[in-house]
Coordinates of N, CA and C and ligand atoms in Angstrom, one line a residue:
M1 N 0.8 -1.2 0.0 CA 0.0 0.0 0.0 C 0.9 1.3 0.0
K2 N 0.7 2.1 -1.0 CA 1.5 3.4 -1.0 C 0.9 4.4 -0.1
K3 N 1.8 5.3 0.4 CA 1.3 6.2 1.5 C 1.6 7.7 1.2
G4 N 2.3 8.0 0.1 CA 2.6 9.4 -0.2 C 3.0 9.6 -1.6
F5 N 2.7 10.8 -2.1 CA 3.0 11.2 -3.5 C 4.0 12.3 -3.6
I6 N 5.0 12.2 -4.5 CA 6.0 13.2 -4.7 C 6.0 13.7 -6.1
F7 N 5.8 15.0 -6.3 CA 5.6 15.5 -7.7 C 6.7 16.4 -8.1
D8 N 7.2 16.3 -9.3 CA 8.0 17.3 -10.0 C 7.0 18.4 -10.3
L9 N 7.5 19.6 -10.7 CA 6.6 20.7 -11.0 C 6.5 20.9 -12.5
D10 N 7.6 21.4 -13.1 CA 7.6 21.7 -14.5 C 7.4 20.5 -15.3
G11 N 6.3 20.4 -16.1 CA 6.1 19.2 -17.0 C 5.2 18.2 -16.3
V12 N 4.9 18.4 -15.0 CA 4.0 17.4 -14.3 C 2.8 18.2 -13.9
I13 N 3.0 19.3 -13.1 CA 1.9 20.1 -12.6 C 1.4 21.1 -13.6
T14 N 2.4 21.8 -14.2 CA 2.2 22.8 -15.2 C 3.3 22.8 -16.2
D15 N 3.1 23.5 -17.4 CA 4.2 23.5 -18.4 C 4.9 24.9 -18.4
T16 N 5.9 25.1 -17.6 CA 6.6 26.3 -17.5 C 7.8 26.3 -18.5
A17 N 8.1 25.1 -19.1 CA 9.3 25.0 -20.0 C 9.2 26.1 -21.1
K18 N 8.0 26.4 -21.6 CA 7.9 27.4 -22.7 C 8.3 28.8 -22.2
F19 N 8.1 29.1 -20.9 CA 8.5 30.4 -20.4 C 10.0 30.4 -20.1
H20 N 10.5 29.3 -19.6 CA 12.0 29.2 -19.4 C 12.7 29.4 -20.7
Y21 N 12.1 28.8 -21.8 CA 12.7 28.8 -23.1 C 12.8 30.3 -23.6
I22 N 11.7 31.0 -23.5 CA 11.7 32.4 -24.0 C 12.8 33.2 -23.2
A23 N 12.8 33.1 -21.9 CA 13.8 33.9 -21.1 C 15.2 33.5 -21.4
W24 N 15.5 32.2 -21.5 CA 16.9 31.7 -21.8 C 17.3 32.1 -23.2
K25 N 16.4 32.0 -24.1 CA 16.7 32.4 -25.5 C 17.1 33.9 -25.6
D26 N 16.3 34.7 -24.9 CA 16.6 36.2 -25.0 C 17.9 36.4 -24.3
L27 N 18.2 35.8 -23.2 CA 19.5 36.0 -22.5 C 20.6 35.5 -23.4
A28 N 20.5 34.3 -23.9 CA 21.5 33.7 -24.8 C 21.8 34.7 -26.0
Q29 N 20.7 35.2 -26.6 CA 20.8 36.0 -27.7 C 21.7 37.3 -27.4
S30 N 21.4 37.8 -26.2 CA 22.2 39.0 -25.7 C 23.7 38.7 -25.6
L31 N 24.0 37.4 -25.5 CA 25.4 37.1 -25.4 C 26.0 36.5 -26.7
G32 N 25.1 36.6 -27.7 CA 25.6 36.2 -29.1 C 25.5 34.7 -29.2
I33 N 24.6 34.0 -28.4 CA 24.4 32.6 -28.5 C 23.0 32.3 -28.9
T34 N 22.8 31.4 -29.9 CA 21.5 31.1 -30.4 C 21.1 29.7 -29.9
I35 N 20.0 29.6 -29.1 CA 19.5 28.2 -28.7 C 18.2 28.0 -29.4
D36 N 17.9 26.7 -29.6 CA 16.6 26.3 -30.2 C 15.8 25.4 -29.3
E37 N 14.6 25.0 -29.7 CA 13.8 24.2 -28.8 C 14.4 22.9 -28.4
A38 N 15.1 22.3 -29.4 CA 15.8 21.0 -29.1 C 16.8 21.2 -27.9
F39 N 17.5 22.3 -28.0 CA 18.5 22.5 -26.9 C 17.8 22.8 -25.6
N40 N 16.6 23.5 -25.7 CA 15.9 23.7 -24.5 C 15.4 22.5 -23.7
E41 N 15.2 21.4 -24.5 CA 14.8 20.1 -23.9 C 15.9 19.6 -23.0
T42 N 17.1 19.9 -23.3 CA 18.2 19.4 -22.4 C 18.3 20.2 -21.1
L43 N 17.5 21.3 -21.0 CA 17.6 22.1 -19.8 C 16.5 21.7 -18.8
K44 N 15.6 20.8 -19.2 CA 14.5 20.4 -18.3 C 14.9 19.7 -17.0
G45 N 14.5 20.2 -15.9 CA 14.8 19.6 -14.6 C 16.2 20.1 -14.1
I46 N 16.9 20.9 -14.9 CA 18.3 21.3 -14.6 C 18.2 22.6 -13.8
S47 N 19.0 22.8 -12.8 CA 18.9 24.0 -12.0 C 19.3 25.3 -12.8
R48 N 19.0 26.4 -12.3 CA 19.2 27.7 -13.0 C 20.6 27.9 -13.4
M49 N 21.5 27.7 -12.4 CA 23.0 28.0 -12.7 C 23.5 26.9 -13.6
D50 N 23.1 25.6 -13.4 CA 23.6 24.6 -14.4 C 23.1 24.8 -15.8
S51 N 21.9 25.4 -15.9 CA 21.3 25.7 -17.2 C 22.2 26.8 -17.9
L52 N 22.5 27.8 -17.1 CA 23.4 28.9 -17.6 C 24.7 28.3 -18.1
D53 N 25.3 27.5 -17.2 CA 26.6 26.9 -17.6 C 26.5 26.1 -18.9
K54 N 25.4 25.4 -19.1 CA 25.2 24.6 -20.3 C 25.1 25.5 -21.5
I55 N 24.4 26.6 -21.4 CA 24.2 27.6 -22.5 C 25.5 28.2 -22.8
L56 N 26.3 28.6 -21.8 CA 27.6 29.3 -22.1 C 28.6 28.3 -22.8
A57 N 28.5 27.0 -22.3 CA 29.4 26.0 -22.9 C 29.0 25.8 -24.4
Y58 N 27.7 25.7 -24.6 CA 27.1 25.6 -26.0 C 27.6 26.7 -26.9
G59 N 27.7 27.9 -26.4 CA 28.2 29.0 -27.2 C 29.7 29.3 -27.1
Q60 N 30.4 28.3 -26.5 CA 31.8 28.4 -26.3 C 32.2 29.7 -25.5
R61 N 31.4 30.0 -24.6 CA 31.7 31.3 -23.8 C 31.9 30.9 -22.3
E62 N 32.2 29.6 -22.0 CA 32.2 29.2 -20.6 C 33.3 29.9 -19.8
N63 N 34.3 30.4 -20.4 CA 35.4 31.0 -19.6 C 35.4 32.5 -19.7
D64 N 34.3 33.1 -20.1 CA 34.2 34.5 -20.3 C 33.7 35.3 -19.2
F65 N 33.1 34.6 -18.1 CA 32.4 35.3 -17.1 C 32.9 34.9 -15.7
T66 N 32.9 35.9 -14.8 CA 33.2 35.6 -13.4 C 32.0 35.0 -12.7
L67 N 32.1 34.5 -11.5 CA 30.9 33.9 -10.8 C 29.9 35.0 -10.6
A68 N 30.4 36.2 -10.2 CA 29.5 37.3 -9.9 C 28.7 37.7 -11.2
E69 N 29.4 37.7 -12.3 CA 28.8 38.0 -13.6 C 27.7 37.0 -14.0
K70 N 28.1 35.7 -13.7 CA 27.1 34.6 -14.0 C 25.9 34.7 -13.1
E71 N 26.1 35.1 -11.9 CA 24.9 35.3 -11.0 C 24.0 36.4 -11.5
A72 N 24.6 37.5 -12.0 CA 23.8 38.6 -12.5 C 23.1 38.1 -13.8
L73 N 23.7 37.3 -14.6 CA 23.0 36.8 -15.8 C 21.8 35.9 -15.4
A74 N 22.1 35.0 -14.4 CA 21.0 34.1 -14.0 C 19.8 34.9 -13.4
Q75 N 20.2 36.0 -12.7 CA 19.1 36.9 -12.1 C 18.3 37.6 -13.2
K76 N 19.1 38.0 -14.2 CA 18.4 38.7 -15.3 C 17.4 37.8 -16.0
K77 N 17.9 36.5 -16.2 CA 17.0 35.5 -16.8 C 15.7 35.3 -16.0
N78 N 16.0 35.2 -14.7 CA 14.9 34.9 -13.8 C 13.9 36.1 -13.7
D79 N 14.4 37.3 -13.8 CA 13.5 38.5 -13.8 C 12.5 38.4 -15.0
E80 N 13.1 38.1 -16.1 CA 12.2 38.0 -17.3 C 11.2 36.8 -17.1
Y81 N 11.7 35.7 -16.7 CA 10.9 34.5 -16.5 C 9.7 34.8 -15.5
V82 N 10.0 35.4 -14.4 CA 8.9 35.8 -13.5 C 7.9 36.7 -14.1
K83 N 8.4 37.7 -14.9 CA 7.4 38.6 -15.6 C 6.5 37.7 -16.5
L84 N 7.1 36.7 -17.2 CA 6.3 35.9 -18.1 C 5.2 35.1 -17.4
L85 N 5.4 34.9 -16.1 CA 4.5 34.1 -15.3 C 3.4 34.9 -14.7
A86 N 3.4 36.2 -15.0 CA 2.4 37.1 -14.3 C 1.0 36.6 -14.4
D87 N 0.6 36.1 -15.6 CA -0.8 35.7 -15.8 C -1.1 34.3 -15.5
L88 N -0.2 33.6 -15.0 CA -0.4 32.1 -14.7 C -1.6 32.0 -13.7
S89 N -2.4 31.0 -14.0 CA -3.6 30.8 -13.2 C -4.0 29.3 -13.2
E90 N -5.1 29.0 -12.6 CA -5.6 27.6 -12.5 C -5.7 26.9 -13.9
T91 N -6.0 27.8 -14.9 CA -6.2 27.2 -16.3 C -4.9 26.7 -16.8
D92 N -3.8 27.0 -16.2 CA -2.5 26.5 -16.7 C -2.1 25.2 -16.0
L93 N -2.9 24.6 -15.2 CA -2.6 23.3 -14.7 C -2.7 22.3 -15.8
L94 N -1.8 21.3 -15.8 CA -1.9 20.3 -16.9 C -3.1 19.4 -16.7
P95 N -3.6 18.7 -17.7 CA -4.8 17.9 -17.6 C -4.8 16.9 -16.5
G96 N -5.9 16.8 -15.7 CA -6.0 15.8 -14.7 C -5.4 16.1 -13.4
V97 N -4.6 17.2 -13.3 CA -3.8 17.5 -12.1 C -4.7 17.8 -10.9
H98 N -5.6 18.7 -11.1 CA -6.5 19.2 -10.0 C -7.3 18.0 -9.5
D99 N -7.9 17.2 -10.4 CA -8.7 16.1 -9.9 C -7.8 15.1 -9.1
F100 N -6.6 14.8 -9.6 CA -5.8 13.9 -9.0 C -5.4 14.3 -7.6
L101 N -5.0 15.6 -7.4 CA -4.6 16.2 -6.1 C -5.8 16.1 -5.2
A102 N -7.0 16.4 -5.7 CA -8.2 16.4 -4.9 C -8.5 15.0 -4.4
Q103 N -8.3 14.0 -5.3 CA -8.5 12.6 -4.9 C -7.5 12.2 -3.8
A104 N -6.3 12.6 -4.0 CA -5.2 12.3 -3.0 C -5.6 12.8 -1.6
K105 N -6.1 14.1 -1.6 CA -6.6 14.7 -0.4 C -7.7 13.9 0.3
E106 N -8.7 13.4 -0.6 CA -9.8 12.6 -0.1 C -9.3 11.3 0.6
H107 N -8.2 10.8 0.0 CA -7.7 9.5 0.5 C -6.6 9.8 1.7
N108 N -6.5 11.0 2.1 CA -5.5 11.4 3.1 C -4.1 11.0 2.7
I109 N -3.7 11.1 1.5 CA -2.4 10.8 1.0 C -1.6 12.1 1.0
P110 N -0.5 12.2 1.8 CA 0.3 13.5 1.8 C 1.0 13.6 0.5
C111 N 1.2 14.9 0.1 CA 1.8 15.2 -1.2 C 3.0 16.2 -1.0
S112 N 4.1 16.0 -1.7 CA 5.1 17.0 -1.6 C 5.7 17.3 -3.0
I113 N 6.5 18.4 -3.1 CA 7.1 18.8 -4.4 C 8.6 18.6 -4.4
A114 N 9.1 18.0 -5.4 CA 10.5 17.8 -5.6 C 10.9 18.4 -6.9
S115 N 11.1 19.8 -6.9 CA 11.3 20.5 -8.1 C 12.7 21.3 -8.0
A116 N 13.4 21.4 -9.1 CA 14.6 22.2 -9.1 C 14.3 23.7 -9.1
S117 N 13.1 24.0 -9.2 CA 12.7 25.5 -9.3 C 12.6 26.2 -8.0
K118 N 13.4 27.3 -7.9 CA 13.3 28.1 -6.7 C 12.0 28.9 -6.7
N119 N 11.3 29.0 -7.8 CA 10.0 29.7 -8.0 C 8.8 28.8 -7.6
A120 N 9.1 27.6 -7.2 CA 7.9 26.6 -7.1 C 6.8 27.1 -6.1
P121 N 7.1 27.7 -4.9 CA 6.0 28.1 -4.1 C 5.1 29.2 -4.8
M122 N 5.8 30.2 -5.4 CA 5.0 31.2 -6.1 C 4.2 30.6 -7.2
I123 N 4.7 29.7 -8.0 CA 4.0 29.1 -9.1 C 2.8 28.3 -8.6
L124 N 3.0 27.5 -7.6 CA 1.9 26.7 -7.0 C 0.8 27.6 -6.5
E125 N 1.1 28.7 -5.9 CA 0.1 29.7 -5.4 C -0.7 30.2 -6.6
K126 N 0.0 30.6 -7.6 CA -0.7 31.2 -8.8 C -1.7 30.2 -9.4
L127 N -1.2 28.9 -9.4 CA -2.0 27.8 -10.0 C -3.2 27.4 -9.0
G128 N -3.2 27.9 -7.8 CA -4.3 27.6 -6.9 C -4.2 26.3 -6.2
V129 N -3.0 25.6 -6.2 CA -2.9 24.3 -5.7 C -1.9 24.2 -4.5
L130 N -1.4 25.3 -4.0 CA -0.4 25.3 -3.0 C -0.8 24.5 -1.8
D131 N -2.1 24.6 -1.4 CA -2.6 24.0 -0.2 C -2.7 22.4 -0.2
F132 N -2.5 21.9 -1.4 CA -2.5 20.4 -1.6 C -1.2 19.8 -1.1
F133 N -0.2 20.7 -0.9 CA 1.2 20.1 -0.7 C 1.6 20.4 0.8
G134 N 2.0 19.3 1.4 CA 2.5 19.3 2.8 C 3.9 19.9 2.9
H135 N 4.6 19.8 1.8 CA 6.0 20.3 1.8 C 6.5 20.5 0.4
I136 N 7.3 21.6 0.3 CA 8.0 21.9 -1.0 C 9.5 21.9 -0.7
V137 N 10.3 21.0 -1.3 CA 11.7 20.9 -1.0 C 12.3 22.2 -1.5
D138 N 13.2 22.9 -0.7 CA 13.9 24.1 -1.1 C 15.1 23.6 -1.8
P139 N 15.2 23.8 -3.1 CA 16.4 23.3 -3.9 C 17.7 23.9 -3.4
E140 N 17.7 25.1 -2.7 CA 18.9 25.7 -2.2 C 19.6 24.8 -1.1
T141 N 18.8 23.9 -0.5 CA 19.3 23.0 0.6 C 19.9 21.7 0.1
L142 N 19.9 21.6 -1.2 CA 20.4 20.3 -1.8 C 21.9 20.3 -2.2
K143 N 22.6 19.2 -2.0 CA 24.0 19.1 -2.4 C 24.1 18.8 -3.8
K144 N 23.1 17.9 -4.3 CA 23.2 17.5 -5.7 C 21.8 17.6 -6.4
G145 N 21.8 17.9 -7.7 CA 20.5 18.0 -8.4 C 20.1 16.6 -9.0
K146 N 19.0 16.5 -9.6 CA 18.6 15.3 -10.3 C 19.6 15.0 -11.3
P147 N 20.0 13.8 -11.6 CA 19.4 12.5 -11.2 C 19.8 12.0 -9.8
D148 N 20.4 12.8 -9.0 CA 20.7 12.3 -7.6 C 19.4 12.2 -6.9
P149 N 19.2 11.1 -6.1 CA 18.0 10.9 -5.4 C 17.7 11.8 -4.2
E150 N 18.7 12.7 -3.8 CA 18.5 13.5 -2.6 C 17.2 14.3 -2.5
I151 N 16.8 14.9 -3.6 CA 15.5 15.8 -3.5 C 14.3 14.9 -3.3
F152 N 14.3 13.7 -3.8 CA 13.1 12.8 -3.7 C 13.1 12.2 -2.2
I153 N 14.3 11.9 -1.8 CA 14.4 11.3 -0.4 C 13.9 12.4 0.6
K154 N 14.3 13.6 0.4 CA 13.9 14.7 1.3 C 12.4 15.0 1.2
A155 N 11.9 14.9 0.0 CA 10.5 15.2 -0.2 C 9.6 14.2 0.5
A156 N 10.1 12.9 0.5 CA 9.3 11.9 1.2 C 9.4 12.0 2.7
E157 N 10.7 12.2 3.2 CA 10.9 12.4 4.6 C 10.1 13.5 5.2
C158 N 10.0 14.6 4.5 CA 9.2 15.8 5.0 C 7.7 15.6 5.1
I159 N 7.2 14.6 4.4 CA 5.8 14.3 4.6 C 5.6 12.9 5.4
G160 N 6.7 12.5 6.0 CA 6.7 11.3 6.9 C 6.4 10.0 6.2
V161 N 7.0 9.9 5.0 CA 6.7 8.6 4.3 C 8.1 8.0 3.9
V162 N 8.2 6.7 4.1 CA 9.5 6.1 3.7 C 9.5 5.9 2.2
P163 N 10.7 6.0 1.5 CA 10.7 5.9 0.0 C 10.0 4.7 -0.6
N164 N 10.1 3.6 0.1 CA 9.4 2.4 -0.5 C 7.9 2.5 -0.5
D165 N 7.3 3.4 0.3 CA 5.9 3.6 0.3 C 5.5 4.9 -0.5
A166 N 6.4 5.4 -1.2 CA 6.1 6.7 -2.0 C 6.1 6.4 -3.5
I167 N 5.3 7.2 -4.2 CA 5.3 7.2 -5.6 C 5.7 8.6 -6.1
G168 N 6.7 8.6 -7.1 CA 7.2 9.8 -7.6 C 6.7 10.0 -9.0
F169 N 6.3 11.3 -9.4 CA 5.8 11.6 -10.7 C 6.7 12.6 -11.4
E170 N 7.2 12.2 -12.6 CA 8.2 13.0 -13.3 C 8.0 13.0 -14.8
D171 N 8.5 14.1 -15.4 CA 8.4 14.1 -16.9 C 9.8 14.1 -17.5
A172 N 10.9 14.1 -16.7 CA 12.2 14.1 -17.3 C 13.0 12.8 -16.9
Q173 N 13.8 12.4 -17.8 CA 14.6 11.2 -17.6 C 15.5 11.3 -16.3
A174 N 16.1 12.4 -16.1 CA 16.9 12.6 -14.9 C 16.1 12.4 -13.6
G175 N 14.8 12.9 -13.7 CA 13.9 12.7 -12.6 C 13.5 11.3 -12.3
I176 N 13.2 10.5 -13.4 CA 12.9 9.1 -13.2 C 14.1 8.4 -12.6
E177 N 15.3 8.7 -13.0 CA 16.5 8.1 -12.5 C 16.6 8.4 -11.0
G178 N 16.3 9.6 -10.6 CA 16.4 10.0 -9.2 C 15.3 9.3 -8.4
I179 N 14.1 9.2 -8.9 CA 13.1 8.5 -8.1 C 13.4 7.0 -7.9
K180 N 13.9 6.4 -9.0 CA 14.3 4.9 -8.8 C 15.5 4.8 -7.9
A181 N 16.4 5.7 -8.0 CA 17.6 5.6 -7.1 C 17.2 5.8 -5.6
A182 N 16.1 6.6 -5.4 CA 15.6 6.8 -4.1 C 14.8 5.6 -3.5
G183 N 14.5 4.6 -4.4 CA 13.8 3.4 -4.0 C 12.3 3.6 -4.0
M184 N 11.8 4.5 -4.9 CA 10.4 4.7 -5.0 C 9.8 4.1 -6.3
Y185 N 8.5 4.0 -6.4 CA 7.8 3.7 -7.6 C 7.7 4.9 -8.5
A186 N 8.1 4.8 -9.8 CA 8.2 5.9 -10.6 C 7.1 6.0 -11.7
V187 N 6.4 7.0 -11.7 CA 5.4 7.2 -12.8 C 5.9 8.3 -13.7
G188 N 6.1 8.0 -15.0 CA 6.6 8.9 -16.0 C 5.4 9.5 -16.7
I189 N 5.5 10.8 -16.9 CA 4.4 11.5 -17.6 C 5.0 12.2 -18.8
S190 N 4.8 11.7 -20.0 CA 5.3 12.3 -21.2 C 4.5 11.8 -22.4
A191 N 4.2 12.7 -23.3 CA 3.5 12.2 -24.6 C 4.5 12.2 -25.7
T192 N 5.7 12.7 -25.4 CA 6.7 12.8 -26.5 C 7.9 11.9 -26.5
E193 N 8.3 11.5 -25.2 CA 9.5 10.6 -25.1 C 9.3 9.4 -24.2
T194 N 10.0 8.4 -24.5 CA 9.9 7.2 -23.6 C 10.9 7.4 -22.5
L195 N 10.3 7.3 -21.2 CA 11.1 7.5 -20.1 C 11.6 6.2 -19.6
A196 N 12.9 5.9 -19.8 CA 13.5 4.6 -19.5 C 13.5 4.4 -18.0
G197 N 13.1 3.2 -17.5 CA 13.2 2.9 -16.1 C 11.9 3.2 -15.3
A198 N 11.0 4.0 -16.0 CA 9.7 4.3 -15.3 C 8.9 3.0 -15.1
D199 N 8.3 2.8 -13.9 CA 7.5 1.6 -13.6 C 6.2 1.7 -14.4
L200 N 5.7 2.9 -14.7 CA 4.5 3.1 -15.4 C 4.7 4.4 -16.2
Q201 N 4.2 4.5 -17.4 CA 4.3 5.7 -18.2 C 2.9 6.1 -18.7
V202 N 2.5 7.3 -18.5 CA 1.2 7.8 -19.1 C 1.5 9.0 -19.9
T203 N 0.5 9.4 -20.7 CA 0.7 10.7 -21.5 C 0.2 11.9 -20.7
S204 N -0.8 11.6 -19.8 CA -1.2 12.7 -18.9 C -1.8 12.1 -17.7
M205 N -2.0 13.0 -16.7 CA -2.5 12.5 -15.4 C -4.0 12.0 -15.5
T206 N -4.7 12.4 -16.5 CA -6.1 11.9 -16.7 C -6.1 10.4 -16.8
E207 N -5.0 9.8 -17.2 CA -5.0 8.3 -17.4 C -4.8 7.5 -16.1
L208 N -4.5 8.3 -15.0 CA -4.1 7.6 -13.7 C -5.3 7.2 -12.9
D209 N -5.3 6.0 -12.3 CA -6.4 5.5 -11.4 C -5.8 5.5 -10.0
I210 N -6.2 6.4 -9.2 CA -5.5 6.5 -7.9 C -5.7 5.3 -7.0
E211 N -6.9 4.7 -7.1 CA -7.1 3.5 -6.2 C -6.1 2.4 -6.6
Q212 N -5.9 2.2 -7.9 CA -5.0 1.2 -8.4 C -3.6 1.5 -8.0
L213 N -3.2 2.8 -8.1 CA -1.8 3.2 -7.8 C -1.6 2.9 -6.3
L214 N -2.6 3.2 -5.4 CA -2.3 3.1 -4.0 C -2.1 1.6 -3.6
T215 N -2.6 0.7 -4.4 CA -2.4 -0.7 -4.0 C -1.2 -1.4 -4.6
I216 N -0.4 -0.6 -5.3 CA 0.8 -1.1 -6.0 C 1.8 -1.5 -4.9
Ligands
LIG301 P1 14.1 28.2 -11.5 P2 11.4 21.0 -12.4 C1 13.0 22.9 -13.4 O1 11.8 22.5 -12.9 C2 12.9 23.3 -14.8 O2 12.5 22.1 -15.6 C3 14.2 23.8 -15.3 O3 14.1 24.1 -16.7 C4 14.6 25.0 -14.5 O4 15.9 25.5 -14.9 C5 14.7 24.6 -13.0 O5 13.4 24.1 -12.6 C6 15.0 25.8 -12.1 O6 14.0 26.7 -12.1 O7 15.0 29.0 -12.4 O8 12.7 28.6 -11.5 O9 14.7 28.0 -10.1 O10 11.1 20.2 -13.7 O11 12.5 20.4 -11.6 O12 10.1 21.2 -11.7
LIG302 MG1 10.0 18.5 -14.9

């Protein structure tokens, strides 16, 4: 019997990747680097600073900036990203998410968020689902990002569930690897790519049967 659910944010609860893309593309352009949507795919689930490092390396500009300059660039990107989120609302929840969270609440299943995003609390509030979560892991407290299992282990611990009794929901390969390394059941959510190692893959949350999942 499963006792807790751990959710990634971007790509699982809502699709913020398109806004990350616009903000990174503009920043990269200002540095003379052109990125496309395929490159943006490689940034999913990756922290803000690691994303910047990947972009600079892609444009062969990795040795051109001090740490302070890179922090300013990351801040500039985030300022634009946050502006793009201004109109985010409940209508931006991915299909089936609200229903699934409401059912989890009815079953008294605690839920937490394991996202690399420092903007997660603000985004969840705008989406109107913040109250469904007992805990949001602060990515600043982590030693390693996904695919390391640390974030998932913390997310389970904070809602009082042992990893073996938890189910993790992810849209990125690195996330699925982290969930499995944490010793949890992994549900992959993607309509476009096959997530290797997922115990179950669906194209959207509308396909999930909570009663069935709980008995796994
Ligand atoms: P922020 P997830 C990740 O979210 C995004 O997929 C990734 O593109 C982004 O760089 C990262 O959050 C950090 O976000 O700049 O808001 O702190 O998939 O882990 O929910
Ligand atoms: Mg994601």
